[in-house]
Amino acid sequence: MTKTRSKVTKRLPRYLTEMIIGLILAILIVLALAATVGSVPFIYQGF
Amino acid sequence: MIRNVNDVTALIDRRFGAGLARPVSLLRTLVWVVVGIYLIGLLAPAPKAGLASIPYNKVALRHTSVRDLILDKNDARGWVQRRKDPSKFTIAWIGGSTIQTVRTYHHGFIPVDVTRRLPRINGKPVRVNMYLMEASRIYDLYAATAEALRSKPDMLVLDLNPIWLFNPNAIQSWPNFNPAVLGSLITDPGNWPLLAATDSPTDVALSAGGSHLGAVRNRWSYAEKLRSLVNNLSPKPKTIDPKVTPPRLTGVALVASMQNAYAFWNAYRLIPANTPVSKRYPAFMAQAKTDGSALNDSIVARTLQMIGKSRIPSVAYTSAVNPKELADPSVDATLRRIESHLGAIAGHNSFPTLRVQSRSAVRYVTGLKFRDMVHTTFDPPIVDYLSGVICAQLKRSRPTSTCAPTPRTASR
């Protein structure tokens, strides 16, 4: 038990890094998807 | 002390536990990315796309039994999915601007006028789910038809505009439908060749992502919020003096003023830019390819097969064109060529529940008025015709049906 806890404690910085980077990427991806949605207006002329 | 890149790497490893250094670590990070996107959809939900968000439903269709289901042209959700009401007779009506009647101070719809002639079918009030896609092309009609069939309407009506039906240079105008309809189309291997021709890897990825992640599916709503935020940060535009007419730009100056590629292709389109306005539609129609080599043929065939296999009573009709245009023998010959080709495709894809009216409605109907080659301003004759065709086809498909158009009144 102590050995396991020590293992987890040792790896905690790694897990935290993965989580934070993952969440930041998620926010950036959602922002990028929203930013790249087209804004083509309906151009009725000639249709 | 930092002396080189190795020292930097060692520092990062000490502080951040060598995160992302191993493949398993990268995998865990990707899992957090997916979890994060899911959480964003939960914690910052986008407004749902409903019928009330569609402009036509707010005013023009408010007091009718017809609702437009098509969302903004940039919205990857494509359409509203409306739950079927078993107490109503539901007609799915699919078409482009040719199912509208537009004149000064009036914006009408052929499906609305048909419901006034056919208020009840089989003892139930008629309700129309209208898939109105202005400037639609044949692939857009195919996509909307797939979605309409998924909703299992009691009847389906499809308007085919002869101008674009077999034009190989303009097959799709609503690419936002691709992710929305991929899930429906991919289950039938018969659709795979067409999907391979029109869908990009981005469409596939966004369709897969959007089916499970609200933040991906509702990105148009997020984009609208983002745009309004950014617009508030923009400086106020200069006031324009209404008395001063801005110079009409041409050539390179015109191209330089365009904000997106779409504006370029709209100005420099498939026909010479100096084609008179009155000759544009006939010029587009003249580009129809009816030798069997156009992708359009596959799309039309797949559409008819999809409709026929559904066994839902259906009518696919070629919309009317202005009879004045047919005074030009070349225009009339082109239309006949298109009608004949559609008839041949329909002949190879015939089903008992599907009626394909391959000849343009102008051959059967008189008294229509138009503002150009295809857009009507006075529709009672076509409403009479379609009401009769709908009832006839319904009775042919379901002999016990009760369907009878009411007489036309002076106001309708």
Short mmCIF file of C-alpha atoms in Angstrom, two decimals:
data_model
loop_
_atom_site.label_atom_id
_atom_site.label_comp_id
_atom_site.label_asym_id
_atom_site.label_seq_id
_atom_site.Cartn_x
_atom_site.Cartn_y
_atom_site.Cartn_z
CA MET A 1 0.00 0.00 0.00
CA THR A 2 2.74 2.40 0.91
CA LYS A 3 4.63 1.33 -2.19
CA THR A 4 1.56 2.00 -4.38
CA ARG A 5 0.92 5.35 -2.78
CA SER A 6 4.50 6.28 -3.32
CA LYS A 7 4.22 5.25 -6.98
CA VAL A 8 1.12 7.38 -7.50
CA THR A 9 2.64 10.32 -5.70
CA LYS A 10 5.66 10.06 -7.90
CA ARG A 11 3.54 10.01 -11.03
CA LEU A 12 1.12 12.70 -9.91
CA PRO A 13 2.96 15.51 -11.74
CA ARG A 14 2.75 13.48 -14.94
CA TYR A 15 -0.95 12.79 -14.56
CA LEU A 16 -1.66 16.41 -13.74
CA THR A 17 0.33 17.54 -16.77
CA GLU A 18 -1.59 15.21 -19.03
CA MET A 19 -4.92 16.39 -17.64
CA ILE A 20 -4.13 20.10 -17.90
CA ILE A 21 -2.69 19.85 -21.39
CA GLY A 22 -5.61 17.66 -22.46
CA LEU A 23 -8.18 20.12 -21.16
CA ILE A 24 -6.39 23.10 -22.69
CA LEU A 25 -6.28 21.31 -26.04
CA ALA A 26 -9.99 20.56 -25.70
CA ILE A 27 -10.75 24.26 -25.21
CA LEU A 28 -8.56 25.21 -28.15
CA ILE A 29 -10.19 22.59 -30.37
CA VAL A 30 -13.69 23.79 -29.52
CA LEU A 31 -12.62 27.40 -30.12
CA ALA A 32 -11.04 26.45 -33.43
CA LEU A 33 -14.17 24.58 -34.53
CA ALA A 34 -16.32 27.57 -33.62
CA ALA A 35 -13.96 30.03 -35.31
CA THR A 36 -13.87 28.06 -38.55
CA VAL A 37 -17.64 27.78 -38.94
CA GLY A 38 -18.41 29.56 -42.18
CA SER A 39 -20.33 32.78 -42.27
CA VAL A 40 -21.41 32.61 -45.87
CA PRO A 41 -24.45 34.78 -46.19
CA PHE A 42 -27.28 33.61 -48.30
CA ILE A 43 -26.81 35.23 -51.67
CA TYR A 44 -30.09 34.91 -53.42
CA GLN A 45 -29.15 36.81 -56.52
CA GLY A 46 -29.13 34.67 -59.58
CA PHE A 47 -30.49 31.58 -57.94
CA MET B 1 21.73 25.60 -14.10
CA ILE B 2 20.36 25.54 -17.67
CA ARG B 3 23.14 25.12 -20.15
CA ASN B 4 21.52 23.27 -23.05
CA VAL B 5 18.41 21.56 -24.30
CA ASN B 6 19.08 18.45 -22.23
CA ASP B 7 18.96 20.57 -19.07
CA VAL B 8 15.62 22.00 -20.18
CA THR B 9 14.29 18.51 -20.84
CA ALA B 10 15.52 17.31 -17.46
CA LEU B 11 13.87 20.26 -15.75
CA ILE B 12 10.56 19.63 -17.48
CA ASP B 13 10.78 15.94 -16.59
CA ARG B 14 11.39 16.78 -12.93
CA ARG B 15 8.63 19.37 -12.71
CA PHE B 16 6.05 17.71 -14.92
CA GLY B 17 6.81 14.06 -14.29
CA ALA B 18 7.90 13.40 -17.89
CA GLY B 19 4.38 14.00 -19.06
CA LEU B 20 3.79 13.33 -22.79
CA ALA B 21 7.18 11.65 -23.06
CA ARG B 22 5.75 8.20 -23.69
CA PRO B 23 3.05 6.90 -26.04
CA VAL B 24 0.83 5.85 -23.13
CA SER B 25 1.12 9.36 -21.73
CA LEU B 26 0.04 10.80 -25.09
CA LEU B 27 -2.90 8.42 -25.14
CA ARG B 28 -4.01 9.53 -21.70
CA THR B 29 -3.74 13.14 -22.83
CA LEU B 30 -5.98 12.39 -25.82
CA VAL B 31 -8.52 10.82 -23.49
CA TRP B 32 -8.51 14.06 -21.49
CA VAL B 33 -9.04 16.00 -24.73
CA VAL B 34 -12.19 13.99 -25.46
CA VAL B 35 -13.35 14.28 -21.85
CA GLY B 36 -12.71 18.03 -22.00
CA ILE B 37 -14.74 18.49 -25.19
CA TYR B 38 -17.57 16.47 -23.64
CA LEU B 39 -17.46 18.58 -20.46
CA ILE B 40 -17.54 21.82 -22.46
CA GLY B 41 -20.72 20.63 -24.13
CA LEU B 42 -22.22 19.91 -20.69
CA LEU B 43 -21.02 22.97 -18.80
CA ALA B 44 -21.52 25.52 -21.59
CA PRO B 45 -24.45 24.08 -23.53
CA ALA B 46 -25.29 25.78 -26.80
CA PRO B 47 -28.85 26.84 -27.54
CA LYS B 48 -30.70 23.97 -29.15
CA ALA B 49 -31.61 24.36 -32.79
CA GLY B 50 -35.38 24.40 -32.80
CA LEU B 51 -38.16 25.30 -35.20
CA ALA B 52 -38.48 28.72 -33.59
CA SER B 53 -34.91 29.58 -34.59
CA ILE B 54 -35.69 29.32 -38.32
CA PRO B 55 -36.70 32.73 -39.75
CA TYR B 56 -39.55 31.54 -41.98
CA ASN B 57 -41.23 29.80 -39.03
CA LYS B 58 -41.27 33.02 -37.02
CA VAL B 59 -43.37 35.02 -39.46
CA ALA B 60 -44.30 33.69 -42.89
CA LEU B 61 -45.29 30.20 -41.71
CA ARG B 62 -46.53 31.09 -38.25
CA HIS B 63 -50.23 30.60 -38.88
CA THR B 64 -49.92 27.64 -41.23
CA SER B 65 -49.55 23.91 -40.78
CA VAL B 66 -46.17 24.01 -42.54
CA ARG B 67 -42.79 24.32 -40.83
CA ASP B 68 -39.41 24.80 -42.44
CA LEU B 69 -36.88 22.41 -40.96
CA ILE B 70 -33.70 23.68 -42.62
CA LEU B 71 -31.23 25.56 -40.43
CA ASP B 72 -28.71 28.22 -41.42
CA LYS B 73 -26.58 27.38 -44.45
CA ASN B 74 -23.45 27.27 -42.26
CA ASP B 75 -24.95 25.11 -39.51
CA ALA B 76 -23.57 21.57 -39.61
CA ARG B 77 -26.65 20.25 -37.84
CA GLY B 78 -28.43 20.75 -41.17
CA TRP B 79 -32.04 20.57 -40.04
CA VAL B 80 -34.34 20.27 -37.10
CA GLN B 81 -35.50 16.76 -36.40
CA ARG B 82 -39.18 17.00 -35.74
CA ARG B 83 -40.96 14.24 -33.88
CA LYS B 84 -43.73 12.64 -35.88
CA ASP B 85 -47.25 13.29 -34.59
CA PRO B 86 -49.39 10.20 -35.23
CA SER B 87 -52.56 12.29 -35.09
CA LYS B 88 -51.48 14.25 -38.16
CA PHE B 89 -50.88 13.25 -41.77
CA THR B 90 -47.29 14.31 -42.32
CA ILE B 91 -45.96 15.25 -45.73
CA ALA B 92 -42.23 15.80 -46.16
CA TRP B 93 -41.78 18.37 -48.94
CA ILE B 94 -38.28 18.86 -50.30
CA GLY B 95 -37.17 21.48 -52.76
CA GLY B 96 -35.31 24.65 -53.56
CA SER B 97 -36.60 28.14 -54.20
CA THR B 98 -38.96 26.74 -56.83
CA ILE B 99 -41.37 25.78 -54.04
CA GLN B 100 -41.74 29.44 -53.11
CA THR B 101 -43.86 32.15 -54.67
CA VAL B 102 -42.24 35.54 -54.30
CA ARG B 103 -43.61 38.87 -55.35
CA THR B 104 -43.56 42.34 -53.86
CA TYR B 105 -44.87 42.38 -50.27
CA HIS B 106 -45.67 38.67 -50.40
CA HIS B 107 -43.67 35.62 -49.60
CA GLY B 108 -45.55 32.40 -50.21
CA PHE B 109 -44.88 28.70 -50.40
CA ILE B 110 -46.45 26.11 -52.67
CA PRO B 111 -46.71 23.53 -49.83
CA VAL B 112 -48.69 26.05 -47.76
CA ASP B 113 -51.12 26.63 -50.60
CA VAL B 114 -51.45 22.88 -51.15
CA THR B 115 -52.37 22.34 -47.48
CA ARG B 116 -55.17 24.86 -47.93
CA ARG B 117 -56.54 22.67 -50.74
CA LEU B 118 -55.80 19.47 -48.81
CA PRO B 119 -56.48 20.34 -45.17
CA ARG B 120 -57.21 16.72 -44.25
CA ILE B 121 -56.04 13.37 -45.56
CA ASN B 122 -57.25 10.04 -44.15
CA GLY B 123 -59.30 11.99 -41.65
CA LYS B 124 -56.23 13.63 -40.14
CA PRO B 125 -55.11 17.26 -40.36
CA VAL B 126 -52.25 17.64 -42.82
CA ARG B 127 -48.89 18.85 -41.55
CA VAL B 128 -45.96 19.59 -43.84
CA ASN B 129 -42.30 19.32 -42.86
CA MET B 130 -40.72 21.54 -45.50
CA TYR B 131 -37.07 21.10 -46.39
CA LEU B 132 -36.64 24.41 -48.21
CA MET B 133 -33.09 24.96 -49.41
CA GLU B 134 -32.77 28.06 -51.51
CA ALA B 135 -30.21 27.63 -54.29
CA SER B 136 -30.15 23.89 -53.70
CA ARG B 137 -28.50 21.52 -56.11
CA ILE B 138 -29.12 17.84 -56.75
CA TYR B 139 -26.86 16.51 -53.99
CA ASP B 140 -28.56 18.76 -51.44
CA LEU B 141 -31.93 17.31 -52.44
CA TYR B 142 -30.46 13.80 -52.08
CA ALA B 143 -29.19 14.57 -48.57
CA ALA B 144 -32.46 16.20 -47.48
CA THR B 145 -34.43 13.28 -48.91
CA ALA B 146 -32.36 10.82 -46.85
CA GLU B 147 -33.12 12.81 -43.71
CA ALA B 148 -36.81 13.21 -44.60
CA LEU B 149 -37.19 9.46 -45.14
CA ARG B 150 -35.56 8.82 -41.76
CA SER B 151 -38.39 10.75 -40.14
CA LYS B 152 -40.88 8.31 -41.73
CA PRO B 153 -43.43 10.77 -43.11
CA ASP B 154 -46.78 9.58 -44.42
CA MET B 155 -45.93 10.99 -47.84
CA LEU B 156 -42.95 12.57 -49.56
CA VAL B 157 -42.94 15.22 -52.29
CA LEU B 158 -39.73 16.16 -54.08
CA ASP B 159 -39.38 19.19 -56.35
CA LEU B 160 -36.70 18.86 -59.06
CA ASN B 161 -35.48 22.07 -60.67
CA PRO B 162 -34.61 21.33 -64.31
CA ILE B 163 -32.08 24.18 -64.40
CA TRP B 164 -29.67 22.36 -62.08
CA LEU B 165 -30.81 18.75 -62.26
CA PHE B 166 -28.13 17.56 -64.69
CA ASN B 167 -25.69 20.48 -64.51
CA PRO B 168 -22.39 18.77 -63.69
CA ASN B 169 -20.72 22.05 -62.65
CA ALA B 170 -23.06 22.72 -59.74
CA ILE B 171 -23.83 19.58 -57.81
CA GLN B 172 -23.83 20.79 -54.23
CA SER B 173 -24.59 24.11 -52.59
CA TRP B 174 -25.22 23.10 -48.96
CA PRO B 175 -22.06 21.21 -47.92
CA ASN B 176 -23.01 21.70 -44.26
CA PHE B 177 -25.37 18.74 -44.76
CA ASN B 178 -22.47 16.31 -45.21
CA PRO B 179 -21.73 15.63 -41.52
CA ALA B 180 -25.44 15.76 -40.64
CA VAL B 181 -26.54 13.08 -43.09
CA LEU B 182 -23.46 10.83 -43.17
CA GLY B 183 -24.76 8.61 -40.38
CA SER B 184 -27.94 7.88 -42.35
CA LEU B 185 -26.29 7.33 -45.71
CA ILE B 186 -23.31 5.22 -44.67
CA THR B 187 -25.46 2.31 -43.49
CA ASP B 188 -26.34 1.54 -47.13
CA PRO B 189 -23.31 0.35 -49.15
CA GLY B 190 -25.06 1.59 -52.30
CA ASN B 191 -24.32 5.14 -51.11
CA TRP B 192 -20.61 4.61 -50.55
CA PRO B 193 -19.41 5.60 -54.04
CA LEU B 194 -21.30 8.91 -53.82
CA LEU B 195 -20.09 9.54 -50.29
CA ALA B 196 -16.52 8.92 -51.40
CA ALA B 197 -17.00 11.49 -54.16
CA THR B 198 -18.45 14.24 -51.99
CA ASP B 199 -17.48 13.77 -48.35
CA SER B 200 -14.09 14.83 -47.04
CA PRO B 201 -12.20 13.28 -44.09
CA THR B 202 -13.20 16.40 -42.15
CA ASP B 203 -16.87 15.61 -42.78
CA VAL B 204 -16.36 12.06 -41.53
CA ALA B 205 -14.45 13.15 -38.42
CA LEU B 206 -16.92 15.91 -37.55
CA SER B 207 -19.88 13.61 -38.17
CA ALA B 208 -18.41 10.99 -35.82
CA GLY B 209 -17.47 13.60 -33.24
CA GLY B 210 -20.75 15.46 -33.53
CA SER B 211 -22.85 12.37 -32.98
CA HIS B 212 -21.52 12.05 -29.41
CA LEU B 213 -20.09 15.41 -28.44
CA GLY B 214 -22.42 18.37 -28.09
CA ALA B 215 -19.60 20.91 -28.32
CA VAL B 216 -18.73 19.60 -31.79
CA ARG B 217 -22.33 19.20 -32.99
CA ASN B 218 -23.47 22.64 -31.85
CA ARG B 219 -20.40 24.55 -33.05
CA TRP B 220 -22.51 26.90 -35.16
CA SER B 221 -24.26 28.18 -32.03
CA TYR B 222 -20.90 28.71 -30.33
CA ALA B 223 -19.69 30.52 -33.45
CA GLU B 224 -22.66 32.89 -33.30
CA LYS B 225 -21.84 33.78 -29.69
CA LEU B 226 -18.17 34.22 -30.56
CA ARG B 227 -19.02 36.48 -33.49
CA SER B 228 -21.23 38.74 -31.42
CA LEU B 229 -18.43 39.05 -28.86
CA VAL B 230 -15.87 39.91 -31.55
CA ASN B 231 -18.26 42.37 -33.22
CA ASN B 232 -18.57 44.25 -29.93
CA LEU B 233 -14.82 44.68 -29.92
CA SER B 234 -14.70 45.97 -33.49
CA PRO B 235 -14.61 49.74 -34.08
CA LYS B 236 -17.88 51.26 -35.25
CA PRO B 237 -18.21 51.30 -39.02
CA LYS B 238 -17.95 54.62 -40.82
CA THR B 239 -21.33 56.15 -41.62
CA ILE B 240 -22.21 55.99 -45.27
CA ASP B 241 -23.72 59.01 -46.98
CA PRO B 242 -26.88 57.70 -48.63
CA LYS B 243 -26.72 60.41 -51.31
CA VAL B 244 -23.36 59.23 -52.57
CA THR B 245 -23.53 56.20 -54.85
CA PRO B 246 -20.40 54.10 -54.43
CA PRO B 247 -18.62 53.35 -57.70
CA ARG B 248 -19.48 50.01 -59.21
CA LEU B 249 -16.38 47.88 -59.00
CA THR B 250 -15.26 45.61 -61.77
CA GLY B 251 -12.34 43.34 -62.52
CA VAL B 252 -9.50 43.13 -60.07
CA ALA B 253 -10.93 45.85 -57.82
CA LEU B 254 -14.14 43.85 -57.48
CA VAL B 255 -12.26 40.65 -56.68
CA ALA B 256 -10.13 42.51 -54.10
CA SER B 257 -13.30 43.64 -52.28
CA MET B 258 -14.63 40.12 -51.88
CA GLN B 259 -14.54 38.78 -48.34
CA ASN B 260 -14.65 35.09 -49.17
CA ALA B 261 -14.19 32.70 -52.03
CA TYR B 262 -17.91 32.12 -52.29
CA ALA B 263 -18.45 35.72 -53.42
CA PHE B 264 -15.91 35.18 -56.21
CA TRP B 265 -17.63 32.08 -57.56
CA ASN B 266 -21.00 33.79 -57.34
CA ALA B 267 -19.79 36.72 -59.46
CA TYR B 268 -17.69 34.76 -61.93
CA ARG B 269 -19.88 31.77 -62.33
CA LEU B 270 -20.45 29.10 -64.78
CA ILE B 271 -21.41 31.43 -67.60
CA PRO B 272 -19.70 34.55 -69.02
CA ALA B 273 -19.98 37.46 -66.59
CA ASN B 274 -21.52 39.71 -69.26
CA THR B 275 -24.46 37.34 -69.92
CA PRO B 276 -27.66 39.43 -69.70
CA VAL B 277 -29.69 38.65 -66.61
CA SER B 278 -32.62 37.39 -68.71
CA LYS B 279 -30.35 34.85 -70.41
CA ARG B 280 -28.61 33.50 -67.31
CA TYR B 281 -31.00 30.73 -66.38
CA PRO B 282 -31.31 29.37 -69.92
CA ALA B 283 -27.49 29.44 -70.12
CA PHE B 284 -27.23 27.42 -66.88
CA MET B 285 -29.81 24.93 -68.10
CA ALA B 286 -28.00 24.54 -71.43
CA GLN B 287 -25.03 23.11 -69.53
CA ALA B 288 -27.05 20.01 -68.58
CA LYS B 289 -25.18 16.83 -69.39
CA THR B 290 -27.49 14.03 -70.44
CA ASP B 291 -25.08 11.59 -72.08
CA GLY B 292 -24.87 9.43 -68.95
CA SER B 293 -21.42 10.60 -67.90
CA ALA B 294 -22.38 13.10 -65.19
CA LEU B 295 -22.28 12.30 -61.49
CA ASN B 296 -25.75 13.85 -61.38
CA ASP B 297 -27.15 10.66 -62.91
CA SER B 298 -25.91 8.58 -59.98
CA ILE B 299 -27.30 11.07 -57.49
CA VAL B 300 -30.73 11.12 -59.14
CA ALA B 301 -30.79 7.33 -59.39
CA ARG B 302 -29.78 6.87 -55.75
CA THR B 303 -32.38 9.41 -54.66
CA LEU B 304 -35.16 7.57 -56.50
CA GLN B 305 -33.97 4.21 -55.18
CA MET B 306 -33.92 5.52 -51.64
CA ILE B 307 -37.45 6.86 -51.96
CA GLY B 308 -38.77 3.77 -53.70
CA LYS B 309 -37.27 1.31 -51.23
CA SER B 310 -38.81 3.22 -48.33
CA ARG B 311 -42.29 2.30 -49.64
CA ILE B 312 -43.53 5.70 -48.55
CA PRO B 313 -46.04 7.11 -51.08
CA SER B 314 -44.03 9.70 -52.97
CA VAL B 315 -44.14 12.13 -55.84
CA ALA B 316 -41.04 13.55 -57.54
CA TYR B 317 -41.95 16.25 -60.04
CA THR B 318 -40.01 18.52 -62.34
CA SER B 319 -40.90 22.07 -61.49
CA ALA B 320 -42.42 24.42 -64.02
CA VAL B 321 -40.46 26.92 -66.06
CA ASN B 322 -41.72 30.15 -67.55
CA PRO B 323 -43.52 29.24 -70.79
CA LYS B 324 -42.23 32.46 -72.39
CA GLU B 325 -38.72 30.99 -72.24
CA LEU B 326 -39.89 28.01 -74.27
CA ALA B 327 -40.61 30.30 -77.20
CA ASP B 328 -36.87 29.96 -77.85
CA PRO B 329 -36.56 26.57 -79.63
CA SER B 330 -33.11 25.92 -78.13
CA VAL B 331 -34.44 26.37 -74.58
CA ASP B 332 -37.40 24.10 -75.32
CA ALA B 333 -35.08 21.49 -76.83
CA THR B 334 -32.83 21.60 -73.77
CA LEU B 335 -35.77 21.14 -71.45
CA ARG B 336 -37.00 18.18 -73.50
CA ARG B 337 -33.54 16.65 -73.35
CA ILE B 338 -33.55 16.97 -69.55
CA GLU B 339 -37.07 15.60 -69.24
CA SER B 340 -36.23 12.64 -71.45
CA HIS B 341 -33.08 11.83 -69.49
CA LEU B 342 -34.87 12.03 -66.16
CA GLY B 343 -37.60 9.81 -67.57
CA ALA B 344 -34.99 7.24 -68.62
CA ILE B 345 -33.41 7.21 -65.15
CA ALA B 346 -36.86 6.94 -63.55
CA GLY B 347 -37.67 4.06 -65.87
CA HIS B 348 -34.67 2.13 -64.55
CA ASN B 349 -35.62 2.96 -60.96
CA SER B 350 -39.36 2.45 -60.85
CA PHE B 351 -41.23 1.52 -57.71
CA PRO B 352 -44.96 1.11 -57.10
CA THR B 353 -45.08 3.78 -54.38
CA LEU B 354 -43.08 6.37 -56.32
CA ARG B 355 -44.45 8.55 -59.09
CA VAL B 356 -41.88 10.48 -61.10
CA GLN B 357 -43.29 13.32 -63.18
CA SER B 358 -40.29 13.77 -65.47
CA ARG B 359 -41.89 16.31 -67.78
CA SER B 360 -41.81 19.84 -66.43
CA ALA B 361 -45.08 21.00 -64.88
CA VAL B 362 -45.24 23.70 -67.58
CA ARG B 363 -46.27 20.96 -70.02
CA TYR B 364 -49.39 20.22 -67.92
CA VAL B 365 -50.24 23.49 -66.26
CA THR B 366 -51.24 26.83 -67.72
CA GLY B 367 -51.83 30.18 -66.10
CA LEU B 368 -48.72 30.33 -63.96
CA LYS B 369 -46.90 33.64 -63.67
CA PHE B 370 -43.17 33.99 -63.18
CA ARG B 371 -40.70 36.68 -62.21
CA ASP B 372 -37.90 34.88 -64.07
CA MET B 373 -37.43 31.47 -65.64
CA VAL B 374 -38.28 29.34 -62.61
CA HIS B 375 -39.62 31.45 -59.74
CA THR B 376 -43.39 31.76 -59.69
CA THR B 377 -45.34 34.75 -58.52
CA PHE B 378 -48.78 33.17 -59.00
CA ASP B 379 -49.16 29.52 -58.11
CA PRO B 380 -52.85 28.40 -57.99
CA PRO B 381 -52.56 26.37 -61.22
CA ILE B 382 -49.59 24.37 -59.92
CA VAL B 383 -51.30 24.00 -56.54
CA ASP B 384 -54.37 22.53 -58.30
CA TYR B 385 -52.14 20.17 -60.22
CA LEU B 386 -50.02 19.02 -57.28
CA SER B 387 -53.03 18.55 -54.99
CA GLY B 388 -54.51 16.19 -57.58
CA VAL B 389 -51.25 14.33 -58.14
CA ILE B 390 -50.70 13.89 -54.40
CA CYS B 391 -54.15 12.39 -53.89
CA ALA B 392 -53.85 10.17 -56.96
CA GLN B 393 -50.49 8.80 -55.91
CA LEU B 394 -51.61 8.27 -52.33
CA LYS B 395 -54.63 6.28 -53.45
CA ARG B 396 -52.50 4.28 -55.87
CA SER B 397 -50.08 3.39 -53.07
CA ARG B 398 -52.67 2.99 -50.33
CA PRO B 399 -56.05 2.25 -51.98
CA THR B 400 -58.03 2.80 -48.76
CA SER B 401 -56.80 6.41 -48.43
CA THR B 402 -59.26 9.28 -48.36
CA CYS B 403 -57.90 12.32 -50.10
CA ALA B 404 -59.80 14.92 -52.13
CA PRO B 405 -58.68 18.46 -52.92
CA THR B 406 -61.11 21.16 -51.92
CA PRO B 407 -62.16 23.56 -54.68
CA ARG B 408 -60.05 26.61 -55.27
CA THR B 409 -61.54 29.79 -53.80
CA ALA B 410 -61.01 33.30 -55.11
CA SER B 411 -58.61 34.14 -52.27
CA ARG B 412 -56.51 31.01 -52.72
#
